[in-house]
């Protein structure tokens, strides 16, 4: 069992069960999660697919709390992709309502846990009601200094990169910048994840092994961790297992490790 001082005040104390062996000084700074398998989880039990999404909210809450408690700096959770509009209208509406409900129910607690909530993706294409809720949640938590929770809603990485390219192209056309000044740092700056620590680990439950248009640029040297467990069954122990595995990986970023011989 680990014990660690956490929270806004250094008198706050938490006991962290189940993360034995996790080196808290070498945590992934930013973890992305593709919350997959909700529909299958529900169907296996003879339930409507939408109930899988509802159960998925519980997993998100537990995992965010666990990550925040051990000191992970940022989580980006894929909640709705730019391609998810292809799903039946009822499922899309259910999900939109679920996002709204989540903010109504969880914002106080997220705020009290010092979590900074942000929404990434084409938020401007969502309903006005949802946009207002998202903006309020962001504004209310903007000064929080704990874990950054990015919720990707109507998010697609190709769309994100295309938007960044358009902004940069406009600046070139307007003579604000030269073509030669375009570099990776500038592109990072115009992505939705600007200001969030480098992505270190991507977790995909649900048994598929693809990236599904999620954080393509940011994933350049992130480590992947897959599991067959469906997202509603994903618990903090699975998060710790992913982090333990991450801490065993030899991250070379295209170079060589210290022990390599020529
Ligand atoms: C993919 O599972 C999941 C989604 C498209 C929605 C994820 C959304 C949530 C977990 C809701 C919680 C989010 C917030 C921000 C409140 P799937 O439906 O593709 O599952 P399947 O592959 O088994 O069909």
Short mmCIF file of N, CA and C in Angstrom, two decimals, residues 51 113 129 165 213 254:
data_model
loop_
_atom_site.label_atom_id
_atom_site.label_comp_id
_atom_site.label_asym_id
_atom_site.label_seq_id
_atom_site.Cartn_x
_atom_site.Cartn_y
_atom_site.Cartn_z
N UNK A 51 -26.76 1.79 -22.03
CA UNK A 51 -26.45 1.57 -20.61
C UNK A 51 -24.96 1.29 -20.42
N UNK A 113 -11.93 18.76 -6.18
CA UNK A 113 -10.72 17.93 -6.24
C UNK A 113 -9.60 18.63 -7.02
N UNK A 129 -26.75 24.65 -25.76
CA UNK A 129 -26.85 24.32 -24.33
C UNK A 129 -25.57 23.62 -23.87
N UNK A 165 -3.46 23.68 -39.23
CA UNK A 165 -2.81 24.06 -40.50
C UNK A 165 -3.48 25.31 -41.08
N UNK A 213 -8.15 7.70 -35.02
CA UNK A 213 -8.16 9.15 -35.23
C UNK A 213 -8.05 9.94 -33.92
N UNK A 254 13.72 7.17 -30.52
CA UNK A 254 14.49 7.12 -31.76
C UNK A 254 15.99 7.02 -31.54
#
